CSV table of C-alpha atoms in Angstrom, one decimal:
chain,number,residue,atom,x,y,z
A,11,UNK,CA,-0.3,-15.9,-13.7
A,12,UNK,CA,0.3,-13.9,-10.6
A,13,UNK,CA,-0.2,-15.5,-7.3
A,14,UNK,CA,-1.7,-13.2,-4.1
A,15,UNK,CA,-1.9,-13.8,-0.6
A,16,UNK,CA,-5.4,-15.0,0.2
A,17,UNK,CA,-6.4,-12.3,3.1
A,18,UNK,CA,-8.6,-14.5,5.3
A,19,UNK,CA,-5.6,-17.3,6.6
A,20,UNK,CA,-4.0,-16.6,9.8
A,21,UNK,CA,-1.7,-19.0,11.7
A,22,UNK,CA,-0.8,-19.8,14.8
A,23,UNK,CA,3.2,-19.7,15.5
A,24,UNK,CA,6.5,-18.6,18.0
A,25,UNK,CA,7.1,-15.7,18.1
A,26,UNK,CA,10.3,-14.0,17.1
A,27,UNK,CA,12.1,-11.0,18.2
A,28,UNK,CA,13.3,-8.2,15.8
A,29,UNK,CA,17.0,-7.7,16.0
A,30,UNK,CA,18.1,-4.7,17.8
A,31,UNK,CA,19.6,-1.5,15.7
A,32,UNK,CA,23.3,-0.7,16.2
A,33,UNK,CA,23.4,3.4,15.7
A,34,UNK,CA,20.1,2.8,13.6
A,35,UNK,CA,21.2,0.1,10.8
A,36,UNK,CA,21.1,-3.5,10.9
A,37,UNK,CA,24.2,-5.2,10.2
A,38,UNK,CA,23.0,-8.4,7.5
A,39,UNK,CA,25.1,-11.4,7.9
A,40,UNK,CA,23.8,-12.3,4.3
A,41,UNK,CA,24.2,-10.6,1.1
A,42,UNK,CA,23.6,-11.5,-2.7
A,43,UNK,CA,23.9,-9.4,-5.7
A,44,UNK,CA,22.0,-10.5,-8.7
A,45,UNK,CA,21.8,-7.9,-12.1
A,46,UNK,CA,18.9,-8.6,-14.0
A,47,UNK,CA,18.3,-7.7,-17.8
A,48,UNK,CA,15.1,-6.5,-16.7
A,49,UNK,CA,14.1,-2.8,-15.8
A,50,UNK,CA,14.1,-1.8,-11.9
A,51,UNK,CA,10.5,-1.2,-12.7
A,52,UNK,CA,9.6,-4.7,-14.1
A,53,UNK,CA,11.3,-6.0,-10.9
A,54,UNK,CA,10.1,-4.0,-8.3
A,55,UNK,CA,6.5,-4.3,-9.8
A,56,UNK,CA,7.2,-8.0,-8.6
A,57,UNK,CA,9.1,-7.2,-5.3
A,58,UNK,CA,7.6,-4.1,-4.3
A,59,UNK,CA,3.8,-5.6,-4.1
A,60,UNK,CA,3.7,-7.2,-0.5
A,61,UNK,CA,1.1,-9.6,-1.5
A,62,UNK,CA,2.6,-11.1,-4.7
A,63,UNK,CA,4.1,-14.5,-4.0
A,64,UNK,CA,4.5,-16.3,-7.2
A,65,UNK,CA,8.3,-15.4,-7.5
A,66,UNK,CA,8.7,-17.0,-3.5
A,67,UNK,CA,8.9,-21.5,-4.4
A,68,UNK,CA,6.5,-23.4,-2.7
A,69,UNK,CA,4.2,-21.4,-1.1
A,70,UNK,CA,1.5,-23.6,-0.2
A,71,UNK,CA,-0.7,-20.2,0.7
A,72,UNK,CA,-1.0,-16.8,2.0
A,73,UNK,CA,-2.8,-14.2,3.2
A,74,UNK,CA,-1.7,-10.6,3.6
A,75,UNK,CA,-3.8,-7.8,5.9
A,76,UNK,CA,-1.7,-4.9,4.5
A,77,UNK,CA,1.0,-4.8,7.1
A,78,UNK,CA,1.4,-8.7,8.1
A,79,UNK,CA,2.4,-11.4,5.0
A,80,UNK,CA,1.6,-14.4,6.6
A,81,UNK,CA,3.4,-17.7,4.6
A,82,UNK,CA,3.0,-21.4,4.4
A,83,UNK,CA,6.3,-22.8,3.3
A,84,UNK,CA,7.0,-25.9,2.8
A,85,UNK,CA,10.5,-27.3,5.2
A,86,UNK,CA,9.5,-24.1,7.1
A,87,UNK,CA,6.1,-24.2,7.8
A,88,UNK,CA,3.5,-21.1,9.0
A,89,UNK,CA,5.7,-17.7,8.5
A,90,UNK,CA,4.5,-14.1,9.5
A,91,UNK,CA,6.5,-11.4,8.1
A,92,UNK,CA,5.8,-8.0,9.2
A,93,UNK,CA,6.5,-5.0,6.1
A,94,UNK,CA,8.8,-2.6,7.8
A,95,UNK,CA,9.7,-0.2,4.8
A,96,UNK,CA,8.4,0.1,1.7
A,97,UNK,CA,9.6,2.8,-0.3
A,98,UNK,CA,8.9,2.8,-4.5
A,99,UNK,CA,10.9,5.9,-4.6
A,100,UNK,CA,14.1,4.1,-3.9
A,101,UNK,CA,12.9,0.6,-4.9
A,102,UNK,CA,13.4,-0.9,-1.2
A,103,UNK,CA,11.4,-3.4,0.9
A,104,UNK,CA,12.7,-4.0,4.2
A,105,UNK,CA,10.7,-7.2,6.4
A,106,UNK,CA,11.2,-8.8,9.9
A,107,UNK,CA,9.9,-12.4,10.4
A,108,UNK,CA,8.4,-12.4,13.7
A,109,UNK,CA,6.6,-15.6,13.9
A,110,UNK,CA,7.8,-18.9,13.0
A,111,UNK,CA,8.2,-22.8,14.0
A,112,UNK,CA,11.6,-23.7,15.0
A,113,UNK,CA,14.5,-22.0,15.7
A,114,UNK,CA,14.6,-18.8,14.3
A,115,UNK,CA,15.5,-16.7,16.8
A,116,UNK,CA,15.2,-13.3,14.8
A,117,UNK,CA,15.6,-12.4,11.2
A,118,UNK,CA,15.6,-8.5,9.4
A,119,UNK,CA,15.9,-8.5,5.4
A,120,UNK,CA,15.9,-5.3,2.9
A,121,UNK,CA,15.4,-5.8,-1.0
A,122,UNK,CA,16.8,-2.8,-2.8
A,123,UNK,CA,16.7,-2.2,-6.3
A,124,UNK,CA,18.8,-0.4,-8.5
A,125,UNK,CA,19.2,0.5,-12.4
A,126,UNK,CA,22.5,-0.7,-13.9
A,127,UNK,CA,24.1,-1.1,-17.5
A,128,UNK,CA,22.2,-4.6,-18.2
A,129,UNK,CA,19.2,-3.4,-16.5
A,130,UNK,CA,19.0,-3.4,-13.0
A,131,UNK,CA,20.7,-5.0,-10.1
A,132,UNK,CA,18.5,-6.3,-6.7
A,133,UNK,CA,20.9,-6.4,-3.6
A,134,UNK,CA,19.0,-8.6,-1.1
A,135,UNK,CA,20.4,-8.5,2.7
A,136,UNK,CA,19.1,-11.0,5.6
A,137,UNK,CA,20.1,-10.8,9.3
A,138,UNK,CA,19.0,-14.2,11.2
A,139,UNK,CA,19.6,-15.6,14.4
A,140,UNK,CA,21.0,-18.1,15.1
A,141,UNK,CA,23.6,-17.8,12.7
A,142,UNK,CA,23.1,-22.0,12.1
A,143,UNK,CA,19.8,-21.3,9.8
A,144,UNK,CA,21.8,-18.9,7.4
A,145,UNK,CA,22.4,-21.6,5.1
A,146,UNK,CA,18.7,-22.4,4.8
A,147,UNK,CA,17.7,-18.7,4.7
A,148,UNK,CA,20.7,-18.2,1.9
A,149,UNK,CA,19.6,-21.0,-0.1
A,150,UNK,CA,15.6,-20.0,0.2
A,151,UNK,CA,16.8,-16.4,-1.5
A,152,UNK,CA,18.4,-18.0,-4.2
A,153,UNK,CA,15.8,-20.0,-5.2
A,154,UNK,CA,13.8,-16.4,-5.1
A,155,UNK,CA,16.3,-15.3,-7.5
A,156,UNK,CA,15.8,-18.4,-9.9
A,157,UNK,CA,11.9,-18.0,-9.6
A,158,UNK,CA,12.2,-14.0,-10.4
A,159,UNK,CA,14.6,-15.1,-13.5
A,160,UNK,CA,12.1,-17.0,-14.9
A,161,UNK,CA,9.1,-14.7,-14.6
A,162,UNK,CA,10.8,-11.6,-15.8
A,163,UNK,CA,11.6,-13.8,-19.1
A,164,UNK,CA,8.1,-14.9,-19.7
């Protein structure tokens, strides 16, 4: 069963600043690596739809107006997450959370997908501020990556 982002939520949060570009790039303070024995297709038909959020754990609900994913996350509360890139021609999604309780200061990720010999490999970047909520951030991706396991499987 897929889950979608309802498109009629909207939540009021803090607002979060972008990081700044150095020479154009971001430089990610978080990286993981993960080869799947699925196709870059079959994964990026998951990743690459904004408004799928069954491979994300514990989203209580979402709504998603075409450029804004707005998130209710459990430990994390109301998240907005604006779509920066989205390009199916090289398999990448890059997002900026710009609204969200607590702390976070400012956060950039990029998805990109790639084929390899087992099938493909998804190289997942994140950039937060402070530096003290990369642990959280880290562990919040991997459970992605356990989530995305199983539905690729099924």
């Amino acid at each position: 069963m897929r889950a979608h982002c309802r498109r009629d939520a909207f939540f009021d949060t803090v607002n979060i600043q972008p990081l700044e570009a150095k020479e154009g790039t971001h430089e990610m303070a978080i990286e993981i690596k993960h080869e799947f024995s699925a196709t870059p297709e079959a994964l990026w038909d998951i990743l690459g739809t904004p408004d799928r959020v069954d491979w994300v754990p514990g989203v209580q609900s979402c709504s998603f107006d075409g450029e804004v994913r707005s998130l209710v996350l459990p430990g994390a509360g109301a998240i907005k997450e604006r779509i920066l890139t989205h390009d199916d021609e090289t398999r990448t999604l890059e997002y900026s959370c710009f609204e969200s309780p607590g702390g976070l200061e400012s956060h950039h990720a990029r998805v990109q997908i790639m084929a390899s010999e087992v099938g493909c490999r998804l190289v997942w970047q994140a950039s937060v501020i402070p530096a003290s909520i990369e642990p959280f951030i880290e562990g919040s991706m991997r459970g992605c990556i356990e989530r995305l396991e199983a539905i690729l499987r099924s």
